[in-house]
PDB file of C-alpha atoms in Angstrom:
ATOM      1  CA  GLU A   1     105.547 128.428 106.792  1.00  0.00           C
ATOM      2  CA  ALA A   2     108.653 126.710 105.475  1.00  0.00           C
ATOM      3  CA  GLY A   3     108.113 123.319 103.913  1.00  0.00           C
ATOM      4  CA  VAL A   4     110.037 120.080 104.237  1.00  0.00           C
ATOM      5  CA  ALA A   5     113.612 120.618 103.118  1.00  0.00           C
ATOM      6  CA  GLN A   6     115.755 117.953 101.526  1.00  0.00           C
ATOM      7  CA  SER A   7     119.302 117.906 100.265  1.00  0.00           C
ATOM      8  CA  PRO A   8     120.939 117.249  97.995  1.00  0.00           C
ATOM      9  CA  ARG A   9     118.366 117.466  95.220  1.00  0.00           C
ATOM     10  CA  TYR A  10     120.404 115.274  92.900  1.00  0.00           C
ATOM     11  CA  LYS A  11     123.163 112.737  93.466  1.00  0.00           C
ATOM     12  CA  ILE A  12     125.053 110.489  91.076  1.00  0.00           C
ATOM     13  CA  ILE A  13     127.250 107.731  92.443  1.00  0.00           C
ATOM     14  CA  GLU A  14     128.771 104.487  91.296  1.00  0.00           C
ATOM     15  CA  LYS A  15     127.578 101.152  92.602  1.00  0.00           C
ATOM     16  CA  ARG A  16     129.113 100.044  95.881  1.00  0.00           C
ATOM     17  CA  GLN A  17     129.644 103.646  96.953  1.00  0.00           C
ATOM     18  CA  SER A  18     127.879 105.174  99.957  1.00  0.00           C
ATOM     19  CA  VAL A  19     125.432 108.052  99.957  1.00  0.00           C
ATOM     20  CA  ALA A  20     123.475 110.028 102.536  1.00  0.00           C
ATOM     21  CA  PHE A  21     120.354 112.141 102.249  1.00  0.00           C
ATOM     22  CA  TRP A  22     119.234 114.799 104.668  1.00  0.00           C
ATOM     23  CA  CYS A  23     115.735 115.928 105.628  1.00  0.00           C
ATOM     24  CA  ASN A  24     114.565 118.829 107.755  1.00  0.00           C
ATOM     25  CA  PRO A  25     110.828 118.477 108.483  1.00  0.00           C
ATOM     26  CA  ILE A  26     108.371 121.262 109.143  1.00  0.00           C
ATOM     27  CA  SER A  27     108.960 122.749 112.576  1.00  0.00           C
ATOM     28  CA  GLY A  28     106.981 120.988 115.273  1.00  0.00           C
ATOM     29  CA  HIS A  29     106.129 117.939 113.192  1.00  0.00           C
ATOM     30  CA  ALA A  30     106.727 114.876 115.351  1.00  0.00           C
ATOM     31  CA  THR A  31     106.305 112.239 112.672  1.00  0.00           C
ATOM     32  CA  LEU A  32     108.786 111.854 109.827  1.00  0.00           C
ATOM     33  CA  TYR A  33     108.706 109.442 106.906  1.00  0.00           C
ATOM     34  CA  TRP A  34     111.172 108.346 104.257  1.00  0.00           C
ATOM     35  CA  TYR A  35     109.825 106.998 100.968  1.00  0.00           C
ATOM     36  CA  GLN A  36     111.509 105.487  97.909  1.00  0.00           C
ATOM     37  CA  GLN A  37     109.969 106.220  94.512  1.00  0.00           C
ATOM     38  CA  ILE A  38     111.223 104.223  91.577  1.00  0.00           C
ATOM     39  CA  LEU A  39     110.526 105.693  88.151  1.00  0.00           C
ATOM     40  CA  GLY A  40     106.949 105.021  87.049  1.00  0.00           C
ATOM     41  CA  GLN A  41     105.800 103.827  90.476  1.00  0.00           C
ATOM     42  CA  GLY A  42     104.187 105.431  93.467  1.00  0.00           C
ATOM     43  CA  PRO A  43     106.243 106.180  96.573  1.00  0.00           C
ATOM     44  CA  LYS A  44     106.958 103.268  98.887  1.00  0.00           C
ATOM     45  CA  LEU A  45     107.383 103.801 102.610  1.00  0.00           C
ATOM     46  CA  LEU A  46     110.816 102.870 103.915  1.00  0.00           C
ATOM     47  CA  ILE A  47     110.720 104.062 107.514  1.00  0.00           C
ATOM     48  CA  GLN A  48     108.595 106.084 109.896  1.00  0.00           C
ATOM     49  CA  PHE A  49     109.828 107.999 112.949  1.00  0.00           C
ATOM     50  CA  GLN A  50     107.816 109.361 115.845  1.00  0.00           C
ATOM     51  CA  ASN A  51     110.070 111.978 117.411  1.00  0.00           C
ATOM     52  CA  ASN A  52     113.427 110.164 117.499  1.00  0.00           C
ATOM     53  CA  GLY A  53     112.008 106.643 117.730  1.00  0.00           C
ATOM     54  CA  VAL A  54     111.361 104.242 114.881  1.00  0.00           C
ATOM     55  CA  VAL A  55     107.691 103.303 114.487  1.00  0.00           C
ATOM     56  CA  ASP A  56     107.911 101.186 111.349  1.00  0.00           C
ATOM     57  CA  ASP A  57     110.967 100.077 109.385  1.00  0.00           C
ATOM     58  CA  SER A  58     109.529  96.863 107.993  1.00  0.00           C
ATOM     59  CA  GLN A  59     110.161  97.888 104.383  1.00  0.00           C
ATOM     60  CA  LEU A  60     113.697  99.185 104.952  1.00  0.00           C
ATOM     61  CA  PRO A  61     116.422  96.940 103.442  1.00  0.00           C
ATOM     62  CA  LYS A  62     118.462  96.925 106.599  1.00  0.00           C
ATOM     63  CA  ASP A  63     121.472  95.207 105.095  1.00  0.00           C
ATOM     64  CA  ARG A  64     122.304  98.389 103.217  1.00  0.00           C
ATOM     65  CA  PHE A  65     119.919 101.141 104.309  1.00  0.00           C
ATOM     66  CA  SER A  66     119.979 102.962 107.618  1.00  0.00           C
ATOM     67  CA  ALA A  67     118.204 106.012 108.964  1.00  0.00           C
ATOM     68  CA  GLU A  68     118.369 108.083 112.074  1.00  0.00           C
ATOM     69  CA  ARG A  69     116.642 111.030 113.678  1.00  0.00           C
ATOM     70  CA  LEU A  70     118.818 111.697 116.664  1.00  0.00           C
ATOM     71  CA  LYS A  71     117.243 114.809 118.204  1.00  0.00           C
ATOM     72  CA  GLY A  72     113.731 114.253 116.896  1.00  0.00           C
ATOM     73  CA  VAL A  73     114.125 116.920 114.235  1.00  0.00           C
ATOM     74  CA  ASP A  74     116.441 116.377 111.255  1.00  0.00           C
ATOM     75  CA  SER A  75     116.858 112.962 109.742  1.00  0.00           C
ATOM     76  CA  THR A  76     119.403 111.271 107.526  1.00  0.00           C
ATOM     77  CA  LEU A  77     118.955 108.239 105.295  1.00  0.00           C
ATOM     78  CA  LYS A  78     122.077 106.347 104.268  1.00  0.00           C
ATOM     79  CA  ILE A  79     122.743 103.673 101.683  1.00  0.00           C
ATOM     80  CA  GLN A  80     125.911 101.644 102.005  1.00  0.00           C
ATOM     81  CA  PRO A  81     126.818 100.112  99.590  1.00  0.00           C
ATOM     82  CA  ALA A  82     124.543 101.304  96.804  1.00  0.00           C
ATOM     83  CA  LYS A  83     123.215  99.000  94.105  1.00  0.00           C
ATOM     84  CA  LEU A  84     121.934  99.862  90.647  1.00  0.00           C
ATOM     85  CA  GLU A  85     118.366  99.137  91.752  1.00  0.00           C
ATOM     86  CA  ASP A  86     118.599 101.874  94.388  1.00  0.00           C
ATOM     87  CA  SER A  87     118.271 104.475  91.641  1.00  0.00           C
ATOM     88  CA  ALA A  88     115.133 106.341  92.648  1.00  0.00           C
ATOM     89  CA  VAL A  89     113.781 109.512  94.184  1.00  0.00           C
ATOM     90  CA  TYR A  90     113.949 109.534  97.978  1.00  0.00           C
ATOM     91  CA  LEU A  91     111.151 111.537  99.506  1.00  0.00           C
ATOM     92  CA  CYS A  92     110.868 112.803 103.046  1.00  0.00           C
ATOM     93  CA  ALA A  93     107.521 113.733 104.572  1.00  0.00           C
ATOM     94  CA  SER A  94     106.393 115.003 107.952  1.00  0.00           C
ATOM     95  CA  ARG A  95     103.141 115.279 109.849  1.00  0.00           C
ATOM     96  CA  PRO A  96     102.004 117.041 113.028  1.00  0.00           C
ATOM     97  CA  ASN A  97     101.488 114.852 116.028  1.00  0.00           C
ATOM     98  CA  ARG A  98      97.755 114.719 116.448  1.00  0.00           C
ATOM     99  CA  GLY A  99      94.503 114.879 114.613  1.00  0.00           C
ATOM    100  CA  TYR A 100      95.909 115.932 111.296  1.00  0.00           C
ATOM    101  CA  ASN A 101      95.493 113.767 108.259  1.00  0.00           C
ATOM    102  CA  GLU A 102      97.896 115.274 105.857  1.00  0.00           C
ATOM    103  CA  GLN A 103     101.507 114.413 105.229  1.00  0.00           C
ATOM    104  CA  PHE A 104     103.694 117.197 103.862  1.00  0.00           C
ATOM    105  CA  PHE A 105     106.317 116.055 101.385  1.00  0.00           C
ATOM    106  CA  GLY A 106     109.659 117.534 100.468  1.00  0.00           C
ATOM    107  CA  PRO A 107     110.856 117.813  96.867  1.00  0.00           C
ATOM    108  CA  GLY A 108     112.922 114.632  97.083  1.00  0.00           C
ATOM    109  CA  THR A 109     116.477 113.628  96.242  1.00  0.00           C
ATOM    110  CA  ARG A 110     117.010 111.966  92.889  1.00  0.00           C
ATOM    111  CA  LEU A 111     119.677 109.275  93.171  1.00  0.00           C
ATOM    112  CA  THR A 112     121.309 107.736  90.132  1.00  0.00           C
ATOM    113  CA  VAL A 113     123.551 104.728  90.690  1.00  0.00           C
ATOM    114  CA  LEU A 114     125.854 103.929  87.763  1.00  0.00           C
TER     115      LEU A 114
ATOM    116  CA  ASP B   1      94.447  98.562 103.735  1.00  0.00           C
ATOM    117  CA  ALA B   2      92.045  98.089 100.822  1.00  0.00           C
ATOM    118  CA  LYS B   3      93.503  98.124  97.317  1.00  0.00           C
ATOM    119  CA  THR B   4      92.498 100.734  94.756  1.00  0.00           C
ATOM    120  CA  THR B   5      92.212 100.622  90.990  1.00  0.00           C
ATOM    121  CA  GLN B   6      92.697 103.699  88.858  1.00  0.00           C
ATOM    122  CA  PRO B   7      93.026 104.255  85.117  1.00  0.00           C
ATOM    123  CA  THR B   8      96.621 104.583  84.006  1.00  0.00           C
ATOM    124  CA  SER B   9      96.141 107.897  82.256  1.00  0.00           C
ATOM    125  CA  MET B  10      93.593 110.419  81.092  1.00  0.00           C
ATOM    126  CA  ASP B  11      93.507 113.681  79.207  1.00  0.00           C
ATOM    127  CA  CYS B  12      91.260 116.636  79.793  1.00  0.00           C
ATOM    128  CA  ALA B  13      90.794 120.052  78.266  1.00  0.00           C
ATOM    129  CA  GLU B  14      91.819 123.199  80.058  1.00  0.00           C
ATOM    130  CA  GLY B  15      88.872 124.898  81.700  1.00  0.00           C
ATOM    131  CA  ARG B  16      86.734 121.761  81.726  1.00  0.00           C
ATOM    132  CA  ALA B  17      85.971 119.552  84.684  1.00  0.00           C
ATOM    133  CA  ALA B  18      88.254 116.562  85.155  1.00  0.00           C
ATOM    134  CA  ASN B  19      86.623 113.482  86.674  1.00  0.00           C
ATOM    135  CA  LEU B  20      89.087 110.949  88.059  1.00  0.00           C
ATOM    136  CA  PRO B  21      87.614 107.555  88.992  1.00  0.00           C
ATOM    137  CA  CYS B  22      88.857 105.159  91.638  1.00  0.00           C
ATOM    138  CA  ASN B  23      87.585 101.698  92.523  1.00  0.00           C
ATOM    139  CA  HIS B  24      88.000 100.392  96.058  1.00  0.00           C
ATOM    140  CA  SER B  25      85.550  97.504  96.210  1.00  0.00           C
ATOM    141  CA  THR B  26      87.145  95.905  99.287  1.00  0.00           C
ATOM    142  CA  ILE B  27      87.039  99.038 101.422  1.00  0.00           C
ATOM    143  CA  SER B  28      86.216  98.456 105.083  1.00  0.00           C
ATOM    144  CA  GLY B  29      83.770 100.467 107.118  1.00  0.00           C
ATOM    145  CA  ASN B  30      86.463 102.373 109.000  1.00  0.00           C
ATOM    146  CA  GLU B  31      88.595 103.186 105.967  1.00  0.00           C
ATOM    147  CA  TYR B  32      88.726 106.627 104.410  1.00  0.00           C
ATOM    148  CA  VAL B  33      89.414 107.582 100.804  1.00  0.00           C
ATOM    149  CA  TYR B  34      92.347 109.953 100.351  1.00  0.00           C
ATOM    150  CA  TRP B  35      93.581 111.703  97.235  1.00  0.00           C
ATOM    151  CA  TYR B  36      97.082 113.033  96.690  1.00  0.00           C
ATOM    152  CA  ARG B  37      98.683 114.381  93.554  1.00  0.00           C
ATOM    153  CA  GLN B  38     102.288 114.634  92.448  1.00  0.00           C
ATOM    154  CA  ILE B  39     103.376 117.294  90.024  1.00  0.00           C
ATOM    155  CA  HIS B  40     106.525 116.532  88.061  1.00  0.00           C
ATOM    156  CA  SER B  41     109.721 116.846  90.166  1.00  0.00           C
ATOM    157  CA  GLN B  42     107.765 117.541  93.343  1.00  0.00           C
ATOM    158  CA  GLY B  43     106.642 115.463  96.294  1.00  0.00           C
ATOM    159  CA  PRO B  44     103.020 114.335  96.598  1.00  0.00           C
ATOM    160  CA  GLN B  45     100.507 116.899  97.822  1.00  0.00           C
ATOM    161  CA  TYR B  46      97.359 116.171  99.797  1.00  0.00           C
ATOM    162  CA  ILE B  47      94.131 117.094  98.000  1.00  0.00           C
ATOM    163  CA  ILE B  48      91.119 115.830  99.922  1.00  0.00           C
ATOM    164  CA  HIS B  49      89.720 112.905 101.878  1.00  0.00           C
ATOM    165  CA  GLY B  50      86.346 111.521 102.892  1.00  0.00           C
ATOM    166  CA  LEU B  51      84.545 108.655 104.566  1.00  0.00           C
ATOM    167  CA  LYS B  52      81.099 108.434 103.009  1.00  0.00           C
ATOM    168  CA  ASN B  53      79.807 111.923 102.475  1.00  0.00           C
ATOM    169  CA  ASN B  54      80.774 114.038  99.520  1.00  0.00           C
ATOM    170  CA  GLU B  55      83.498 116.528 100.330  1.00  0.00           C
ATOM    171  CA  THR B  56      84.613 119.786  98.748  1.00  0.00           C
ATOM    172  CA  ASN B  57      87.519 122.102  99.378  1.00  0.00           C
ATOM    173  CA  GLU B  58      89.318 124.807  97.441  1.00  0.00           C
ATOM    174  CA  MET B  59      91.142 122.267  95.317  1.00  0.00           C
ATOM    175  CA  ALA B  60      88.598 119.631  94.418  1.00  0.00           C
ATOM    176  CA  SER B  61      85.420 117.714  95.176  1.00  0.00           C
ATOM    177  CA  LEU B  62      85.215 114.082  96.217  1.00  0.00           C
ATOM    178  CA  ILE B  63      82.163 112.025  95.393  1.00  0.00           C
ATOM    179  CA  ILE B  64      81.889 108.641  97.145  1.00  0.00           C
ATOM    180  CA  THR B  65      79.226 106.183  96.014  1.00  0.00           C
ATOM    181  CA  GLU B  66      76.648 105.072  98.532  1.00  0.00           C
ATOM    182  CA  ASP B  67      78.128 101.566  98.742  1.00  0.00           C
ATOM    183  CA  ARG B  68      81.590 103.175  99.101  1.00  0.00           C
ATOM    184  CA  LYS B  69      83.082 100.848  96.530  1.00  0.00           C
ATOM    185  CA  SER B  70      84.144 103.651  94.241  1.00  0.00           C
ATOM    186  CA  SER B  71      84.792 107.370  94.236  1.00  0.00           C
ATOM    187  CA  THR B  72      85.451 110.222  91.854  1.00  0.00           C
ATOM    188  CA  LEU B  73      87.750 113.154  92.320  1.00  0.00           C
ATOM    189  CA  ILE B  74      86.527 116.209  90.462  1.00  0.00           C
ATOM    190  CA  LEU B  75      88.745 119.109  89.463  1.00  0.00           C
ATOM    191  CA  PRO B  76      86.065 121.621  88.535  1.00  0.00           C
ATOM    192  CA  HIS B  77      88.041 123.811  86.139  1.00  0.00           C
ATOM    193  CA  ALA B  78      91.243 122.081  85.145  1.00  0.00           C
ATOM    194  CA  THR B  79      94.276 124.232  84.412  1.00  0.00           C
ATOM    195  CA  LEU B  80      97.612 123.330  82.903  1.00  0.00           C
ATOM    196  CA  ARG B  81      99.067 123.346  86.426  1.00  0.00           C
ATOM    197  CA  ASP B  82      96.781 120.429  87.326  1.00  0.00           C
ATOM    198  CA  THR B  83      98.844 118.154  85.081  1.00  0.00           C
ATOM    199  CA  ALA B  84     100.119 115.553  87.560  1.00  0.00           C
ATOM    200  CA  VAL B  85      99.862 111.972  88.777  1.00  0.00           C
ATOM    201  CA  TYR B  86      96.807 111.548  90.999  1.00  0.00           C
ATOM    202  CA  TYR B  87      96.789 108.863  93.683  1.00  0.00           C
ATOM    203  CA  CYS B  88      93.699 107.388  95.291  1.00  0.00           C
ATOM    204  CA  ILE B  89      94.536 105.787  98.665  1.00  0.00           C
ATOM    205  CA  VAL B  90      92.318 103.986 101.122  1.00  0.00           C
ATOM    206  CA  ARG B  91      93.339 103.796 104.747  1.00  0.00           C
ATOM    207  CA  VAL B  92      92.152 103.727 108.301  1.00  0.00           C
ATOM    208  CA  GLN B  93      92.099 107.272 109.622  1.00  0.00           C
ATOM    209  CA  ASN B  94      94.307 106.680 112.652  1.00  0.00           C
ATOM    210  CA  ASP B  95      96.908 104.754 110.684  1.00  0.00           C
ATOM    211  CA  TYR B  96      98.683 107.545 108.878  1.00  0.00           C
ATOM    212  CA  LYS B  97     100.850 105.417 106.639  1.00  0.00           C
ATOM    213  CA  LEU B  98     100.196 105.929 102.922  1.00  0.00           C
ATOM    214  CA  SER B  99     100.323 103.053 100.416  1.00  0.00           C
ATOM    215  CA  PHE B 100     100.639 104.532  96.948  1.00  0.00           C
ATOM    216  CA  GLY B 101      99.733 102.682  93.768  1.00  0.00           C
ATOM    217  CA  ALA B 102     100.796 103.833  90.332  1.00  0.00           C
ATOM    218  CA  GLY B 103      98.052 106.467  90.177  1.00  0.00           C
ATOM    219  CA  THR B 104      96.470 108.182  87.171  1.00  0.00           C
ATOM    220  CA  THR B 105      98.591 110.444  85.010  1.00  0.00           C
ATOM    221  CA  VAL B 106      96.381 113.390  84.139  1.00  0.00           C
ATOM    222  CA  THR B 107      97.397 115.644  81.277  1.00  0.00           C
ATOM    223  CA  VAL B 108      95.525 118.904  80.909  1.00  0.00           C
ATOM    224  CA  ARG B 109      95.704 120.205  77.352  1.00  0.00           C
ATOM    225  CA  ALA B 110      95.224 123.787  76.193  1.00  0.00           C
TER     226      ALA B 110
END
């Protein structure tokens, strides 16, 4: 079974530029999550999708971050404009719809903002 | 969700059992204890979870105290590949959101 795919794996940009990350969850997984992991900290949930609807985006800095999952499969996370403090690893995870406790994580995208 | 407290780091010898403690003194009756680990440059990986009974799977064992205020993850025969950050998370089973702390950095030494 293929895992959660993310691209790119690494991205370096200058502050005030825009960047987008892509996630392809495991086939059939209805729930998709985006996390931000700053160096030395645990992952922090940014947004949760159920199919193509947003379940929780309370921790998403909406003035600069946006995310979408238009067809209930792939998802993109965008930052516009980026700040230095956005330097982090952005992790995508997915989970089947019912009765399953485990989230499956992708390898993440490491963003460096200069 | 209840907060958890874990040691910042620990070392263990290859081939020996690694015992990772976690305190969750404010855990509620309907909250489960979950363990994930994160190997360098990878996303977190689910290990095991439990409510009040001890649990074992192919990766590890989970021992939860009778009062449920603390637990121990046991890696029975640690290998170098077990070097990772281990996260103890407490949550209600039907709320699948994960709140990660800083975890315990476990270094397995040859």
